[in-house]
Coordinates of C-alpha atoms in Angstrom, one line a residue:
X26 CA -20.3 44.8 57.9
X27 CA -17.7 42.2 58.3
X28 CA -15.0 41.8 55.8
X29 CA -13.5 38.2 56.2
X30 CA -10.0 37.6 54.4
X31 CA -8.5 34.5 53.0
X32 CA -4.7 35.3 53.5
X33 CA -3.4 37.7 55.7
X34 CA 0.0 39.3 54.2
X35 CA 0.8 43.0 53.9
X36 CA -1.9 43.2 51.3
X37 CA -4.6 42.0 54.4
X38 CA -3.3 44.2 56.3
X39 CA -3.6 47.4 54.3
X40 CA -7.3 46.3 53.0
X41 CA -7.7 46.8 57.0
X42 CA -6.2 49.8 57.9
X43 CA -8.1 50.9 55.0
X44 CA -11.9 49.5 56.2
X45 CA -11.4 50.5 59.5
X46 CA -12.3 54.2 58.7
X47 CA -15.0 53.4 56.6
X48 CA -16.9 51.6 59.6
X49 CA -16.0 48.2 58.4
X50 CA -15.1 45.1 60.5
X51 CA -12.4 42.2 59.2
X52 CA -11.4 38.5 60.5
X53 CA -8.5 37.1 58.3
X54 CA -7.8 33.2 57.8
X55 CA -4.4 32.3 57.2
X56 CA -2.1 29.2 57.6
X57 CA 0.7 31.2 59.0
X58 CA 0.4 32.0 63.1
X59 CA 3.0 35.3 62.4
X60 CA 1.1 36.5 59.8
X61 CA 1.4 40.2 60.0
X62 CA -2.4 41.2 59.1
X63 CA -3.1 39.5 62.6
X64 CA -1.4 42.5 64.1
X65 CA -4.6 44.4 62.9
X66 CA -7.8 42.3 63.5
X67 CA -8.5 38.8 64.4
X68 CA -6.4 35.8 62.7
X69 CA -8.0 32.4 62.3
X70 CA -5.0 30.1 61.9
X71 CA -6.0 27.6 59.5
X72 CA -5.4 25.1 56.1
X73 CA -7.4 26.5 53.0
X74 CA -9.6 23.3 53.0
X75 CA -13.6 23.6 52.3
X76 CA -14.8 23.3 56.0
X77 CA -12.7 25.6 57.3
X78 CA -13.1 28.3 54.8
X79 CA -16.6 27.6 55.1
X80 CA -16.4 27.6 59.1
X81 CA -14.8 31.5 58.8
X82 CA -17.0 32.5 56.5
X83 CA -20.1 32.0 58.5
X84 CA -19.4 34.6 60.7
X85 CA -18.6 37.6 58.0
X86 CA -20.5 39.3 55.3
X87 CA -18.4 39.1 52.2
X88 CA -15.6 37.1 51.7
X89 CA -12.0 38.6 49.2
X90 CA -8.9 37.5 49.4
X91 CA -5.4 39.2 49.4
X92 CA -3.3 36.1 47.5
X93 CA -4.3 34.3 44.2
X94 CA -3.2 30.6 45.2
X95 CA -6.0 30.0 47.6
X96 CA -7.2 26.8 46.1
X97 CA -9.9 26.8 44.2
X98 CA -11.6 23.3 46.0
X99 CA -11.6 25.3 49.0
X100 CA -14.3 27.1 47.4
X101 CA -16.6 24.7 46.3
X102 CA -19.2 25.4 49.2
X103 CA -21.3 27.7 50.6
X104 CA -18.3 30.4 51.2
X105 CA -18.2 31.1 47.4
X106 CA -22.0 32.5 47.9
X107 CA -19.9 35.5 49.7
X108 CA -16.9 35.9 47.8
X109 CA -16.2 38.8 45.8
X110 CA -14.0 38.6 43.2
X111 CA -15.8 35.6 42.3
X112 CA -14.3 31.8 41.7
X113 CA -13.9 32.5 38.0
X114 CA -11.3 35.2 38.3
X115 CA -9.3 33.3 41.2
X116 CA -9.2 30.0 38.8
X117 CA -8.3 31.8 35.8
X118 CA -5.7 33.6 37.5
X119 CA -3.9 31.0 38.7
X120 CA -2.6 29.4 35.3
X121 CA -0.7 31.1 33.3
X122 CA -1.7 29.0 30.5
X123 CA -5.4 29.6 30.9
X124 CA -4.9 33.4 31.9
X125 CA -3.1 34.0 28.1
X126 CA -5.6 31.7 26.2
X127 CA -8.2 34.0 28.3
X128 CA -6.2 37.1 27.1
X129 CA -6.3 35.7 23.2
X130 CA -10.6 35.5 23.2
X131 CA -10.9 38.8 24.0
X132 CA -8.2 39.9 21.6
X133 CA -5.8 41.0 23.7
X134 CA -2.1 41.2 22.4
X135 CA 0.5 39.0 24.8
X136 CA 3.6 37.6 23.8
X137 CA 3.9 34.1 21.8
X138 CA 3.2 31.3 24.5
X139 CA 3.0 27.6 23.8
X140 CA 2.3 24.9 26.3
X141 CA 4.9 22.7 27.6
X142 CA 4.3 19.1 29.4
X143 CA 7.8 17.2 28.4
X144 CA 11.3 18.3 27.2
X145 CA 10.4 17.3 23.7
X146 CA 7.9 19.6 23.9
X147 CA 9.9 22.7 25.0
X148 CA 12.5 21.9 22.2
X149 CA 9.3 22.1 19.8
X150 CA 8.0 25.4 21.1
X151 CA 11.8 26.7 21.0
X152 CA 11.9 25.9 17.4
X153 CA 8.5 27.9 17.2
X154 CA 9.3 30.7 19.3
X155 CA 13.0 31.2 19.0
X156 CA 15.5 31.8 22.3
X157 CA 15.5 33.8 24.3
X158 CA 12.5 32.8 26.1
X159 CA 11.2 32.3 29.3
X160 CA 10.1 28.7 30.5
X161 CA 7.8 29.3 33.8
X162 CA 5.4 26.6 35.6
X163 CA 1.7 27.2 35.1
X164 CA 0.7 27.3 38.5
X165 CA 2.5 29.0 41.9
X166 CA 5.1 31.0 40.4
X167 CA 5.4 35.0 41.6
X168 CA 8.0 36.9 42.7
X169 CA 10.3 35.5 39.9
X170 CA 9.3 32.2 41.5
X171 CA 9.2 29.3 39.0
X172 CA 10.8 30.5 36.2
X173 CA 14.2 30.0 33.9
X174 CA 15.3 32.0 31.0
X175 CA 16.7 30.3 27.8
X176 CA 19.5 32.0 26.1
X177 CA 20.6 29.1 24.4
X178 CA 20.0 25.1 23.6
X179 CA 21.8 24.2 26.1
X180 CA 19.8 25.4 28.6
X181 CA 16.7 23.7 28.2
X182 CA 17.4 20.6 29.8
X183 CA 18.4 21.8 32.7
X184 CA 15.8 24.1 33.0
X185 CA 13.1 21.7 32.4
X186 CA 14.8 19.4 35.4
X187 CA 14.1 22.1 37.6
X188 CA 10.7 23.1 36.5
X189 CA 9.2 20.2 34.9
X190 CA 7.1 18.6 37.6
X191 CA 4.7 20.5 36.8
X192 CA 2.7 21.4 34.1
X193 CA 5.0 24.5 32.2
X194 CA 4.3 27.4 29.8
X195 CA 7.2 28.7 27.5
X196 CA 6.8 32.8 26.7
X197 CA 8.5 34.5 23.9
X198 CA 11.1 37.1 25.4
X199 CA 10.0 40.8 25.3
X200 CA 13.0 43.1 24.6
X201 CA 10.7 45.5 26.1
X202 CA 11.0 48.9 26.6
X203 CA 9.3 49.5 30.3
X204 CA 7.1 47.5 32.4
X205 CA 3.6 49.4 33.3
X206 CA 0.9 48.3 35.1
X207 CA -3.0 49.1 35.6
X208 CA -5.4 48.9 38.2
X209 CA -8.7 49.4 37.8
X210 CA -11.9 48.4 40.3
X211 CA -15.5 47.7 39.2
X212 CA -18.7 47.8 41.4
X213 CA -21.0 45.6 41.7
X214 CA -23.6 47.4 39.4
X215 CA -20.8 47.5 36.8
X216 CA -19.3 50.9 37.4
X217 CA -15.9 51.2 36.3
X218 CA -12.7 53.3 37.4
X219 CA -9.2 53.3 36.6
X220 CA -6.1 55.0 38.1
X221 CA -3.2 56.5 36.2
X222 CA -0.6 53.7 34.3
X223 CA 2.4 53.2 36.6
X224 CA 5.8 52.3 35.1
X225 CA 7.4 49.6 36.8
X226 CA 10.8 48.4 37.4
X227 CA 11.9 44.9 38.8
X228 CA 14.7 42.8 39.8
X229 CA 15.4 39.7 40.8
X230 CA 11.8 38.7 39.4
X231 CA 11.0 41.2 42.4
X232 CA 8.8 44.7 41.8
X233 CA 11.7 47.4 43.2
X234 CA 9.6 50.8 42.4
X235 CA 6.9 51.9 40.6
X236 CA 6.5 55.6 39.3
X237 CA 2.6 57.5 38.1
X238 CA 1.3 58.4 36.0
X239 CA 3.0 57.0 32.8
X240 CA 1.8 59.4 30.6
X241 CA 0.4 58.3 27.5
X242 CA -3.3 58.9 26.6
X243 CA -3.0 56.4 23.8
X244 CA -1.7 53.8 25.9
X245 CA -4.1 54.4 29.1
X246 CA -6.9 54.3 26.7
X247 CA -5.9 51.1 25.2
X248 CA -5.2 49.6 28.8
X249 CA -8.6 50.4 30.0
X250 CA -10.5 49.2 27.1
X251 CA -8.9 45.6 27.6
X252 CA -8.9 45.7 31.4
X253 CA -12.7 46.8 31.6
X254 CA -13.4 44.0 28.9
X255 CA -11.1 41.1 31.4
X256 CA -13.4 42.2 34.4
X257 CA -16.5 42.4 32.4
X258 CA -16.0 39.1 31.2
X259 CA -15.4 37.7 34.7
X260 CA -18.2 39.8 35.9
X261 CA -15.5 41.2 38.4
X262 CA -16.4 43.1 41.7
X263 CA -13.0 44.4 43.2
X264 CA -9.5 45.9 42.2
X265 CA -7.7 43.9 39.6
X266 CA -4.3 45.0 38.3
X267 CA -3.3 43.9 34.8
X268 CA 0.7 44.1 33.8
X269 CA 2.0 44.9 30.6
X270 CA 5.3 44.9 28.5
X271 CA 5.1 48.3 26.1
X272 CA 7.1 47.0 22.8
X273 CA 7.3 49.2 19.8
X274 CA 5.6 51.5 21.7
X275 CA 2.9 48.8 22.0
X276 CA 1.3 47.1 25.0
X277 CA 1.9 43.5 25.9
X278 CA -0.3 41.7 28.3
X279 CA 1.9 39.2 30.7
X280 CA -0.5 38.6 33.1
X281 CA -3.4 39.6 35.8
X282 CA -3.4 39.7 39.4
X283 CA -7.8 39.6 41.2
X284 CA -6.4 41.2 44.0
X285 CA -5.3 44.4 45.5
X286 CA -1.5 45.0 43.5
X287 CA 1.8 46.0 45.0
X288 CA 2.2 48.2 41.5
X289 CA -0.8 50.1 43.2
X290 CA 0.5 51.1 46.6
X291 CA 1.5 54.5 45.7
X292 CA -2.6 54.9 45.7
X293 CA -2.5 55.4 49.2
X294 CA -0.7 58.6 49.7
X295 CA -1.0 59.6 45.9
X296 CA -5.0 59.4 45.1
X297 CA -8.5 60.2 46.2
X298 CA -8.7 56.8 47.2
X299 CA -6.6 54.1 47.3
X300 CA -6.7 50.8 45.5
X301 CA -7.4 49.1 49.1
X302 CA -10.6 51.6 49.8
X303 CA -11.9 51.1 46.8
X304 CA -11.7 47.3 46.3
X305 CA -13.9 47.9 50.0
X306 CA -16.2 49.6 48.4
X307 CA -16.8 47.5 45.8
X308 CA -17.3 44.1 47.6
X309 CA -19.6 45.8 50.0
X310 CA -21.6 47.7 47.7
X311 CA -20.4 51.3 48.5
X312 CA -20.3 54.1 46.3
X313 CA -16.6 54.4 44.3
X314 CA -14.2 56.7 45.1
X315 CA -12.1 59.1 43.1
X316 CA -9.5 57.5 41.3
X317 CA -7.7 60.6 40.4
X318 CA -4.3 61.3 41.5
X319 CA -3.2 63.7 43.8
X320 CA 0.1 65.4 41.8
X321 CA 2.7 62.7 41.1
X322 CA 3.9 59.5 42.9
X323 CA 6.8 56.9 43.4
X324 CA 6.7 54.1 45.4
X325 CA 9.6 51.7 46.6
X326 CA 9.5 48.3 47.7
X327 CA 12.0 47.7 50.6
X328 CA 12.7 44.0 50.4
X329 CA 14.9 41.6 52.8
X330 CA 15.0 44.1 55.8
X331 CA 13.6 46.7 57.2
X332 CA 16.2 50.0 57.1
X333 CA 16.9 52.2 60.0
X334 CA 13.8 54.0 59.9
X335 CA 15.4 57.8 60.3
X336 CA 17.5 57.2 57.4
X337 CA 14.2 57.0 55.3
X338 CA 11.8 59.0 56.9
X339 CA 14.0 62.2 56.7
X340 CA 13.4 62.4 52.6
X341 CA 10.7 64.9 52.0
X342 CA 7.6 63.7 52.4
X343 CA 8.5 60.0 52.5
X344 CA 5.6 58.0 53.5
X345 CA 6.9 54.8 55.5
X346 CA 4.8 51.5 56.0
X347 CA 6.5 48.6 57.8
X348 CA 4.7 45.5 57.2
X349 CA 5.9 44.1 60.9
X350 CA 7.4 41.0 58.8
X351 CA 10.6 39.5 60.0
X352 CA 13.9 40.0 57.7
X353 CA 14.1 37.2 54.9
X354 CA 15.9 37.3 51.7
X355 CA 13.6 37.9 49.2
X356 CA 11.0 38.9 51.5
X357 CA 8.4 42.5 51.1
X358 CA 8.7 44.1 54.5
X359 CA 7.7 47.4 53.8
X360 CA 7.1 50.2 51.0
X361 CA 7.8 53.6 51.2
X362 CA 6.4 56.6 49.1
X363 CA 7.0 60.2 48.2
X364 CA 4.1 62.2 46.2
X365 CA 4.9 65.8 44.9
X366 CA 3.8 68.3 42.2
X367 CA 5.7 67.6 39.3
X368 CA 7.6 64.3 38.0
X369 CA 11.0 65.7 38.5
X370 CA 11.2 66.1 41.9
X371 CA 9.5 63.0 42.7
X372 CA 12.3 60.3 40.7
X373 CA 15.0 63.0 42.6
X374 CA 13.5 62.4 45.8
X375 CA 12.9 57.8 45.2
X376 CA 16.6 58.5 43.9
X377 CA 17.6 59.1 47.3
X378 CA 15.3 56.6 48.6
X379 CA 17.1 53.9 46.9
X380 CA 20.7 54.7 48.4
X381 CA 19.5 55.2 51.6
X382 CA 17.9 52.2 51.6
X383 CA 20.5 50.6 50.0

């Protein structure tokens, strides 16, 4: 079977390096001629457009993707016959506006939200929603891309210059007390599976590590309830990872990503099977794997640059991948993970992760 992708970042790249074993073939599309998944199978250099995402897929069996701005119009012929998540989950997905409105029918909590289209209309939803709050554009923004926070009334007309353009959302600020994430994957005939919640920290906008499992039967319970309703709803076939804000000791839904997550990467060294394998086996109608983790795991994000590669890999167990991206500020170029017995030992051991990658 061929797997063709529409994008072909890291995430690309690991979906291959996870096929390959399983017998599976993959072409990726991509407007970038560096992009580093071409490093692994055959790159198609390319605009999103209709005829050329129709031209690439007439040569694979299934069609995913590994980014959630591949415009929707691209998919309005006979590719979307192949493609798996479907078109429903990529369009919802890609407003923020839509995605929380889709989040309040089926009754899952997210923090207060109000549309914003002119400045008028961010000082009304202000009023409504009280400062701080976070003023982001509906469409396009990731990686703390696209975003502003409000601390005070003098700060939203200057943040609306720079974001109002486009079409914006206003979100109530969470004084949160962690970030966790979960990724589940559902088959074709429905089956569902979820891994462990992972706890999450960011900055910059930026995911910097995740840790697993965050313990709390209550709360993984709860997640999986509303994440199997999300992809039941979309009739989903894939990996989708949904992020939360726990408040009050509470979950929060900010938003979903259809794709294979970088909250998930840990999966690789630290489960049966990885979020990558089994979003595989989903789209090409293969039995789920085991979702169940293998101990404890801790994943962090090396961003900018790659480090001197000794200085990591000497940590116990550290589990490099280098994405083969040149340095950028900003940029993902590589993860690295440690996976060990007990919780402990694993933050000790991403503890001295982060100041050697420092």
């Amino acid at each position: 079977m061929k797997v063709g992708v529409l994008g072909a970042g890291q995430l690309g790249r690991m979906l291959a390096l996870a096929g390959v074993p399983l017998g599976l073939r993959f072409s990726f599309l991509d407007h970038a001629a560096d992009a580093c998944a071409g490093a692994i199978a055959p790159l198609t250099v390319g605009e999103f457009d209709t005829a050329t995402v129709d031209a690439f897929a007439a040569d694979c069996d299934v069609l995913t993707f590994d980014w959630e701005n591949v415009p929707v119009a691209a998919l309005a012929g006979t590719a979307s016959a192949k493609l798996l998540p479907t078109r429903a989950a990529l369009e919802t997905g890609q407003d923020r506006w839509v995605e929380k409105e889709f989040f309040r029918a089926l009754e899952i909590p997210t923090p207060g939200y109000r549309a914003v289209g002119s400045l008028l209309e961010l000082e009304r939803a202000v009023a409504e929603l009280g400062l701080p709050a976070v003023l982001k554009t509906r469409r396009l923004g990731y990686d703390g891309k696209g975003q502003r926070l409000l601390r005070a009334a003098a700060d939203l007309a200057p943040a609306f210059a720079a974001l109002g353009a486009a079409p914006l959302v206003l979100e109530a600020f969470v004084p949160f007390e962690r970030e966790v994430s979960l990724l589940a994957v559902r088959a074709r005939n429905g089956e569902f599976r979820a891994w462990p919640l992972t706890e999450n920290v960011h900055r910059d906008g930026i995911l910097h590590s995740s840790v697993a499992p965050y313990a709390d039967r209550a709360l993984q319970a709860g997640a999986e309830s509303q994440l199997r309703r999300v992809m039941e709803r979309l009739d989903y076939v894939g990996v989708m990872a949904l992020e939360y804000f726990v408040h009050r000791g509470a979950l929060l839904a900010n938003e979903f990503a259809p794709r294979v997550h970088n909250s998930g990467h840990w999966t690789i060294e630290g489960s049966v099977t990885s979020q990558f394998e089994n979003h595989l086996r989903a789209i090409a109608g293969l039995a789920l794997g085991d979702t169940a983790m293998r101990g404890h795991a801790a994943m962090l994000n090396l961003i900018g640059a790659m480090p001197p590669r000794d200085r990591l890999m000497t940590v116990a167990g550290a589990n490099l991948h280098d994405y083969g991206k040149a340095p950028r500020p900003g940029r993902k170029v590589g993860h690295v993970t440690v996976v060990g017995a007990d919780r402990a030992g694993v933050l000790a051991r991403l503890a001295e992760l982060e100041q050697r990658a420092a």
